[in-house]
């Protein structure tokens, strides 16, 4: 069964605005990852945050993890039209390479 | 970064036929690969874990006789959808675990349409 739920399901913003997506999960995890998927394409790994980390940055991306609330957020700052895609959180269990994906957020960044 | 190639990227077949999808790790060896299925506007659902040299481990609810997985070499896993029906139409994505760097790499996906 699906582990993570993301909200919002869809998000539409203007270029230059920040986009925040949230992910909640149900069981304990080794790590949580965020992926991006352009329509009809494969997944691109964005960032991984380990269970003992609380915040991580990568370029315009900022990820937080709250293991007590079993939740994570992905913030994309100064969004661009090219950021339009679906974003998925994924939690790792066992050795960490077996991933369970969240429901995803479809982000649309308009010019 | 490491590259995972899937072939074919799209396939259309008649109901009742079998379709094979290949997943190759191009510049690394992958003892473990994963197969996912994705319906339109939905998330990825893990179907099975493909282990080189041994039987695949299927997730609950996935018919192993329907979705045959073979991982005969360290760079190739295949998924065969047997006796395909329209409800099998979906986007199938594989991923390969690069153990040296500890990262999972995804293929570009294969879109199956069963008429």
PDB file of C-alpha atoms in Angstrom:
ATOM      1  CA  UNK A   1       0.000   0.000   0.000  1.00  0.00           C
ATOM      2  CA  UNK A   2       1.074   3.540  -0.575  1.00  0.00           C
ATOM      3  CA  UNK A   3       3.119   4.889   2.276  1.00  0.00           C
ATOM      4  CA  UNK A   4       3.191   8.601   1.725  1.00  0.00           C
ATOM      5  CA  UNK A   5       0.593  11.166   1.073  1.00  0.00           C
ATOM      6  CA  UNK A   6       1.413  14.518  -0.362  1.00  0.00           C
ATOM      7  CA  UNK A   7      -0.379  17.762  -0.367  1.00  0.00           C
ATOM      8  CA  UNK A   8      -1.392  19.655  -2.200  1.00  0.00           C
ATOM      9  CA  UNK A   9      -2.232  17.285  -5.032  1.00  0.00           C
ATOM     10  CA  UNK A  10      -1.857  20.177  -7.438  1.00  0.00           C
ATOM     11  CA  UNK A  11      -0.251  23.564  -7.110  1.00  0.00           C
ATOM     12  CA  UNK A  12      -0.256  26.432  -9.555  1.00  0.00           C
ATOM     13  CA  UNK A  13       1.951  29.445  -8.962  1.00  0.00           C
ATOM     14  CA  UNK A  14       3.528  32.319 -10.810  1.00  0.00           C
ATOM     15  CA  UNK A  15       7.152  32.325 -11.824  1.00  0.00           C
ATOM     16  CA  UNK A  16       9.298  33.761  -9.079  1.00  0.00           C
ATOM     17  CA  UNK A  17       7.061  32.571  -6.268  1.00  0.00           C
ATOM     18  CA  UNK A  18       8.008  29.853  -3.839  1.00  0.00           C
ATOM     19  CA  UNK A  19       6.395  26.426  -3.973  1.00  0.00           C
ATOM     20  CA  UNK A  20       5.942  24.272  -0.904  1.00  0.00           C
ATOM     21  CA  UNK A  21       4.936  20.641  -0.999  1.00  0.00           C
ATOM     22  CA  UNK A  22       4.311  18.439   1.998  1.00  0.00           C
ATOM     23  CA  UNK A  23       4.674  14.727   2.470  1.00  0.00           C
ATOM     24  CA  UNK A  24       3.435  12.546   5.300  1.00  0.00           C
ATOM     25  CA  UNK A  25       4.349   8.938   5.875  1.00  0.00           C
ATOM     26  CA  UNK A  26       3.235   6.199   8.218  1.00  0.00           C
ATOM     27  CA  UNK A  27       6.105   4.061   9.438  1.00  0.00           C
ATOM     28  CA  UNK A  28       9.671   4.604  10.544  1.00  0.00           C
ATOM     29  CA  UNK A  29      12.149   5.296   7.789  1.00  0.00           C
ATOM     30  CA  UNK A  30      15.858   5.278   7.037  1.00  0.00           C
ATOM     31  CA  UNK A  31      15.661   8.223   4.711  1.00  0.00           C
ATOM     32  CA  UNK A  32      13.273  10.287   2.679  1.00  0.00           C
ATOM     33  CA  UNK A  33      13.899  11.387  -0.861  1.00  0.00           C
ATOM     34  CA  UNK A  34      12.295  13.783  -3.256  1.00  0.00           C
ATOM     35  CA  UNK A  35      12.006  13.123  -6.952  1.00  0.00           C
ATOM     36  CA  UNK A  36      10.810  15.084  -9.906  1.00  0.00           C
ATOM     37  CA  UNK A  37       9.019  13.657 -12.925  1.00  0.00           C
ATOM     38  CA  UNK A  38       8.285  15.493 -16.113  1.00  0.00           C
ATOM     39  CA  UNK A  39       5.180  14.286 -17.890  1.00  0.00           C
ATOM     40  CA  UNK A  40       5.673  10.829 -19.356  1.00  0.00           C
ATOM     41  CA  UNK A  41       9.314  10.652 -18.336  1.00  0.00           C
ATOM     42  CA  UNK A  42      11.408   8.900 -15.751  1.00  0.00           C
ATOM     43  CA  UNK A  43      12.298  10.183 -12.335  1.00  0.00           C
ATOM     44  CA  UNK A  44      15.045  12.588 -11.461  1.00  0.00           C
ATOM     45  CA  UNK A  45      16.479  12.436  -7.972  1.00  0.00           C
ATOM     46  CA  UNK A  46      16.432  15.812  -6.258  1.00  0.00           C
ATOM     47  CA  UNK A  47      17.539  15.381  -2.701  1.00  0.00           C
ATOM     48  CA  UNK A  48      17.858  12.804   0.078  1.00  0.00           C
ATOM     49  CA  UNK A  49      17.477  13.522   3.753  1.00  0.00           C
ATOM     50  CA  UNK A  50      18.384  10.945   6.342  1.00  0.00           C
ATOM     51  CA  UNK A  51      16.272  10.161   9.355  1.00  0.00           C
ATOM     52  CA  UNK A  52      18.763  11.866  11.673  1.00  0.00           C
ATOM     53  CA  UNK A  53      18.752  15.088   9.667  1.00  0.00           C
ATOM     54  CA  UNK A  54      16.243  17.879  10.038  1.00  0.00           C
ATOM     55  CA  UNK A  55      16.970  20.143   7.110  1.00  0.00           C
ATOM     56  CA  UNK A  56      18.901  20.022   3.878  1.00  0.00           C
ATOM     57  CA  UNK A  57      19.556  22.451   1.070  1.00  0.00           C
ATOM     58  CA  UNK A  58      20.472  21.991  -2.554  1.00  0.00           C
ATOM     59  CA  UNK A  59      20.440  25.044  -4.781  1.00  0.00           C
ATOM     60  CA  UNK A  60      16.883  26.409  -4.787  1.00  0.00           C
ATOM     61  CA  UNK A  61      15.616  23.376  -2.923  1.00  0.00           C
ATOM     62  CA  UNK A  62      15.098  23.148   0.806  1.00  0.00           C
ATOM     63  CA  UNK A  63      13.874  19.975   2.445  1.00  0.00           C
ATOM     64  CA  UNK A  64      12.828  19.518   6.029  1.00  0.00           C
ATOM     65  CA  UNK A  65      12.105  16.339   7.907  1.00  0.00           C
ATOM     66  CA  UNK A  66      10.184  15.963  11.137  1.00  0.00           C
ATOM     67  CA  UNK A  67      10.332  12.344  12.207  1.00  0.00           C
ATOM     68  CA  UNK A  68       8.141  12.978  15.243  1.00  0.00           C
ATOM     69  CA  UNK A  69       5.345  14.109  12.945  1.00  0.00           C
ATOM     70  CA  UNK A  70       6.345  11.729  10.171  1.00  0.00           C
ATOM     71  CA  UNK A  71       6.356  14.531   7.676  1.00  0.00           C
ATOM     72  CA  UNK A  72       8.623  16.300   5.236  1.00  0.00           C
ATOM     73  CA  UNK A  73       8.379  19.397   3.127  1.00  0.00           C
ATOM     74  CA  UNK A  74      10.019  20.458  -0.113  1.00  0.00           C
ATOM     75  CA  UNK A  75      10.418  24.145  -0.784  1.00  0.00           C
ATOM     76  CA  UNK A  76      11.374  25.388  -4.221  1.00  0.00           C
ATOM     77  CA  UNK A  77      12.367  29.031  -4.076  1.00  0.00           C
ATOM     78  CA  UNK A  78      12.128  31.505  -6.925  1.00  0.00           C
ATOM     79  CA  UNK A  79      10.299  29.025  -9.110  1.00  0.00           C
ATOM     80  CA  UNK A  80      10.723  28.920 -12.858  1.00  0.00           C
ATOM     81  CA  UNK A  81       8.460  27.694 -15.618  1.00  0.00           C
ATOM     82  CA  UNK A  82      10.921  24.823 -16.112  1.00  0.00           C
ATOM     83  CA  UNK A  83      10.091  23.612 -12.596  1.00  0.00           C
ATOM     84  CA  UNK A  84       6.683  22.520 -13.867  1.00  0.00           C
ATOM     85  CA  UNK A  85       6.538  18.800 -13.128  1.00  0.00           C
ATOM     86  CA  UNK A  86       5.230  16.255 -10.665  1.00  0.00           C
ATOM     87  CA  UNK A  87       7.119  15.932  -7.412  1.00  0.00           C
ATOM     88  CA  UNK A  88       7.148  12.787  -5.338  1.00  0.00           C
ATOM     89  CA  UNK A  89       8.472  11.999  -1.931  1.00  0.00           C
ATOM     90  CA  UNK A  90       9.736   8.493  -1.375  1.00  0.00           C
ATOM     91  CA  UNK A  91      10.672   6.739   1.796  1.00  0.00           C
ATOM     92  CA  UNK A  92      13.323   4.095   2.079  1.00  0.00           C
ATOM     93  CA  UNK A  93      13.040   1.048   4.229  1.00  0.00           C
ATOM     94  CA  UNK A  94      15.280  -1.879   4.874  1.00  0.00           C
ATOM     95  CA  UNK A  95      18.552  -1.174   3.109  1.00  0.00           C
ATOM     96  CA  UNK A  96      17.131   2.145   2.004  1.00  0.00           C
ATOM     97  CA  UNK A  97      17.011   1.377  -1.684  1.00  0.00           C
ATOM     98  CA  UNK A  98      13.505  -0.060  -1.686  1.00  0.00           C
ATOM     99  CA  UNK A  99      11.336   2.991  -2.059  1.00  0.00           C
ATOM    100  CA  UNK A 100       7.696   3.654  -1.404  1.00  0.00           C
ATOM    101  CA  UNK A 101       6.387   6.706  -3.206  1.00  0.00           C
ATOM    102  CA  UNK A 102       3.946   9.314  -2.088  1.00  0.00           C
ATOM    103  CA  UNK A 103       0.924  10.357  -4.061  1.00  0.00           C
ATOM    104  CA  UNK A 104       2.737  13.268  -5.669  1.00  0.00           C
ATOM    105  CA  UNK A 105       2.158  16.960  -6.203  1.00  0.00           C
ATOM    106  CA  UNK A 106       1.651  18.349  -9.688  1.00  0.00           C
ATOM    107  CA  UNK A 107       3.318  21.728  -9.819  1.00  0.00           C
ATOM    108  CA  UNK A 108       2.589  24.199 -12.548  1.00  0.00           C
ATOM    109  CA  UNK A 109       4.641  27.357 -12.742  1.00  0.00           C
ATOM    110  CA  UNK A 110       3.152  29.964 -15.018  1.00  0.00           C
ATOM    111  CA  UNK A 111       4.955  32.802 -16.682  1.00  0.00           C
TER     112      UNK A 111
ATOM    113  CA  UNK B   1      25.824  10.235 -13.276  1.00  0.00           C
ATOM    114  CA  UNK B   2      24.931   6.627 -13.797  1.00  0.00           C
ATOM    115  CA  UNK B   3      22.486   5.845 -16.565  1.00  0.00           C
ATOM    116  CA  UNK B   4      19.689   3.332 -16.656  1.00  0.00           C
ATOM    117  CA  UNK B   5      18.189   2.568 -20.017  1.00  0.00           C
ATOM    118  CA  UNK B   6      14.779   1.099 -20.674  1.00  0.00           C
ATOM    119  CA  UNK B   7      13.672  -0.408 -23.927  1.00  0.00           C
ATOM    120  CA  UNK B   8      11.307  -0.044 -25.577  1.00  0.00           C
ATOM    121  CA  UNK B   9      10.218   3.417 -24.496  1.00  0.00           C
ATOM    122  CA  UNK B  10       6.760   2.694 -25.800  1.00  0.00           C
ATOM    123  CA  UNK B  11       4.979  -0.346 -27.164  1.00  0.00           C
ATOM    124  CA  UNK B  12       1.534  -1.096 -28.496  1.00  0.00           C
ATOM    125  CA  UNK B  13       0.367  -4.669 -28.604  1.00  0.00           C
ATOM    126  CA  UNK B  14      -2.749  -6.725 -29.112  1.00  0.00           C
ATOM    127  CA  UNK B  15      -4.591  -8.271 -26.227  1.00  0.00           C
ATOM    128  CA  UNK B  16      -3.291 -11.739 -25.443  1.00  0.00           C
ATOM    129  CA  UNK B  17       0.271 -11.166 -26.558  1.00  0.00           C
ATOM    130  CA  UNK B  18       3.322 -10.967 -24.323  1.00  0.00           C
ATOM    131  CA  UNK B  19       5.576  -7.973 -24.101  1.00  0.00           C
ATOM    132  CA  UNK B  20       9.120  -7.804 -22.796  1.00  0.00           C
ATOM    133  CA  UNK B  21      10.636  -4.646 -21.346  1.00  0.00           C
ATOM    134  CA  UNK B  22      14.353  -4.372 -20.713  1.00  0.00           C
ATOM    135  CA  UNK B  23      16.117  -2.398 -18.041  1.00  0.00           C
ATOM    136  CA  UNK B  24      19.853  -1.941 -18.381  1.00  0.00           C
ATOM    137  CA  UNK B  25      22.386  -0.271 -16.174  1.00  0.00           C
ATOM    138  CA  UNK B  26      24.791   1.192 -18.692  1.00  0.00           C
ATOM    139  CA  UNK B  27      27.860   2.041 -16.677  1.00  0.00           C
ATOM    140  CA  UNK B  28      27.527   0.158 -13.437  1.00  0.00           C
ATOM    141  CA  UNK B  29      26.586  -3.230 -12.141  1.00  0.00           C
ATOM    142  CA  UNK B  30      23.303  -3.564 -10.326  1.00  0.00           C
ATOM    143  CA  UNK B  31      22.623  -6.608  -8.207  1.00  0.00           C
ATOM    144  CA  UNK B  32      19.235  -5.160  -7.375  1.00  0.00           C
ATOM    145  CA  UNK B  33      16.732  -3.544  -9.680  1.00  0.00           C
ATOM    146  CA  UNK B  34      13.171  -2.514  -9.015  1.00  0.00           C
ATOM    147  CA  UNK B  35      10.111  -2.445 -11.236  1.00  0.00           C
ATOM    148  CA  UNK B  36       7.355   0.108 -10.753  1.00  0.00           C
ATOM    149  CA  UNK B  37       4.043   0.676 -12.405  1.00  0.00           C
ATOM    150  CA  UNK B  38       2.421   4.056 -12.812  1.00  0.00           C
ATOM    151  CA  UNK B  39      -1.084   4.858 -13.988  1.00  0.00           C
ATOM    152  CA  UNK B  40      -1.834   8.298 -15.447  1.00  0.00           C
ATOM    153  CA  UNK B  41      -1.598  11.089 -12.906  1.00  0.00           C
ATOM    154  CA  UNK B  42      -0.878   8.614 -10.153  1.00  0.00           C
ATOM    155  CA  UNK B  43       2.139   7.638  -8.153  1.00  0.00           C
ATOM    156  CA  UNK B  44       4.593   4.823  -8.711  1.00  0.00           C
ATOM    157  CA  UNK B  45       3.644   1.487  -7.232  1.00  0.00           C
ATOM    158  CA  UNK B  46       6.425  -0.963  -6.549  1.00  0.00           C
ATOM    159  CA  UNK B  47       5.761  -4.235  -8.313  1.00  0.00           C
ATOM    160  CA  UNK B  48       8.815  -6.292  -7.530  1.00  0.00           C
ATOM    161  CA  UNK B  49      12.438  -6.373  -6.536  1.00  0.00           C
ATOM    162  CA  UNK B  50      14.674  -8.014  -9.086  1.00  0.00           C
ATOM    163  CA  UNK B  51      17.751  -9.736  -7.713  1.00  0.00           C
ATOM    164  CA  UNK B  52      20.577 -10.881  -9.952  1.00  0.00           C
ATOM    165  CA  UNK B  53      20.822 -14.624 -10.035  1.00  0.00           C
ATOM    166  CA  UNK B  54      17.764 -15.314  -7.942  1.00  0.00           C
ATOM    167  CA  UNK B  55      14.020 -15.089  -8.061  1.00  0.00           C
ATOM    168  CA  UNK B  56      12.327 -11.743  -7.924  1.00  0.00           C
ATOM    169  CA  UNK B  57      10.442 -10.685  -4.840  1.00  0.00           C
ATOM    170  CA  UNK B  58       6.948  -9.525  -5.664  1.00  0.00           C
ATOM    171  CA  UNK B  59       4.868  -7.039  -3.747  1.00  0.00           C
ATOM    172  CA  UNK B  60       1.544  -8.109  -2.365  1.00  0.00           C
ATOM    173  CA  UNK B  61      -1.144  -8.221  -5.013  1.00  0.00           C
ATOM    174  CA  UNK B  62       1.242  -8.476  -7.964  1.00  0.00           C
ATOM    175  CA  UNK B  63       0.799 -11.657  -9.976  1.00  0.00           C
ATOM    176  CA  UNK B  64       4.196 -13.221 -10.492  1.00  0.00           C
ATOM    177  CA  UNK B  65       2.944 -15.423 -13.303  1.00  0.00           C
ATOM    178  CA  UNK B  66       1.586 -12.379 -15.053  1.00  0.00           C
ATOM    179  CA  UNK B  67       4.648 -10.209 -14.649  1.00  0.00           C
ATOM    180  CA  UNK B  68       7.716 -12.341 -15.202  1.00  0.00           C
ATOM    181  CA  UNK B  69      10.988 -10.835 -14.059  1.00  0.00           C
ATOM    182  CA  UNK B  70      14.396 -12.110 -15.029  1.00  0.00           C
ATOM    183  CA  UNK B  71      17.660 -10.645 -13.793  1.00  0.00           C
ATOM    184  CA  UNK B  72      20.161 -12.838 -15.548  1.00  0.00           C
ATOM    185  CA  UNK B  73      23.108 -10.470 -15.480  1.00  0.00           C
ATOM    186  CA  UNK B  74      24.406  -7.638 -13.361  1.00  0.00           C
ATOM    187  CA  UNK B  75      23.358  -5.080 -15.943  1.00  0.00           C
ATOM    188  CA  UNK B  76      20.045  -6.373 -17.237  1.00  0.00           C
ATOM    189  CA  UNK B  77      16.626  -7.065 -15.798  1.00  0.00           C
ATOM    190  CA  UNK B  78      13.619  -7.852 -17.937  1.00  0.00           C
ATOM    191  CA  UNK B  79       9.929  -7.579 -17.208  1.00  0.00           C
ATOM    192  CA  UNK B  80       7.620  -9.664 -19.370  1.00  0.00           C
ATOM    193  CA  UNK B  81       3.924  -8.902 -19.269  1.00  0.00           C
ATOM    194  CA  UNK B  82       2.343 -12.180 -20.273  1.00  0.00           C
ATOM    195  CA  UNK B  83      -1.001 -12.437 -22.050  1.00  0.00           C
ATOM    196  CA  UNK B  84      -1.426  -8.715 -21.835  1.00  0.00           C
ATOM    197  CA  UNK B  85      -4.869  -7.184 -21.500  1.00  0.00           C
ATOM    198  CA  UNK B  86      -6.022  -3.567 -21.782  1.00  0.00           C
ATOM    199  CA  UNK B  87      -5.953  -3.167 -18.001  1.00  0.00           C
ATOM    200  CA  UNK B  88      -2.204  -3.838 -18.131  1.00  0.00           C
ATOM    201  CA  UNK B  89      -1.748  -0.645 -20.098  1.00  0.00           C
ATOM    202  CA  UNK B  90       0.464   1.516 -17.963  1.00  0.00           C
ATOM    203  CA  UNK B  91       3.803   3.227 -17.603  1.00  0.00           C
ATOM    204  CA  UNK B  92       6.439   0.819 -16.320  1.00  0.00           C
ATOM    205  CA  UNK B  93       9.581   2.237 -14.729  1.00  0.00           C
ATOM    206  CA  UNK B  94      12.647   0.420 -13.524  1.00  0.00           C
ATOM    207  CA  UNK B  95      15.350   1.543 -11.166  1.00  0.00           C
ATOM    208  CA  UNK B  96      18.764   0.147 -10.451  1.00  0.00           C
ATOM    209  CA  UNK B  97      20.703   0.364  -7.244  1.00  0.00           C
ATOM    210  CA  UNK B  98      24.265   1.601  -7.616  1.00  0.00           C
ATOM    211  CA  UNK B  99      25.759   0.165  -4.463  1.00  0.00           C
ATOM    212  CA  UNK B 100      29.139   1.847  -4.748  1.00  0.00           C
ATOM    213  CA  UNK B 101      27.770   5.362  -4.408  1.00  0.00           C
ATOM    214  CA  UNK B 102      24.615   4.207  -2.680  1.00  0.00           C
ATOM    215  CA  UNK B 103      22.161   5.741  -5.087  1.00  0.00           C
ATOM    216  CA  UNK B 104      19.137   4.605  -6.998  1.00  0.00           C
ATOM    217  CA  UNK B 105      18.887   5.484 -10.683  1.00  0.00           C
ATOM    218  CA  UNK B 106      15.696   5.380 -12.686  1.00  0.00           C
ATOM    219  CA  UNK B 107      15.067   4.517 -16.279  1.00  0.00           C
ATOM    220  CA  UNK B 108      13.005   6.733 -18.538  1.00  0.00           C
ATOM    221  CA  UNK B 109      10.052   4.386 -18.406  1.00  0.00           C
ATOM    222  CA  UNK B 110       8.209   2.243 -20.918  1.00  0.00           C
ATOM    223  CA  UNK B 111       4.647   3.022 -21.913  1.00  0.00           C
ATOM    224  CA  UNK B 112       2.609  -0.075 -22.687  1.00  0.00           C
ATOM    225  CA  UNK B 113      -0.693   0.186 -24.520  1.00  0.00           C
ATOM    226  CA  UNK B 114      -2.678  -2.992 -24.945  1.00  0.00           C
ATOM    227  CA  UNK B 115      -5.415  -2.840 -27.549  1.00  0.00           C
TER     228      UNK B 115
END
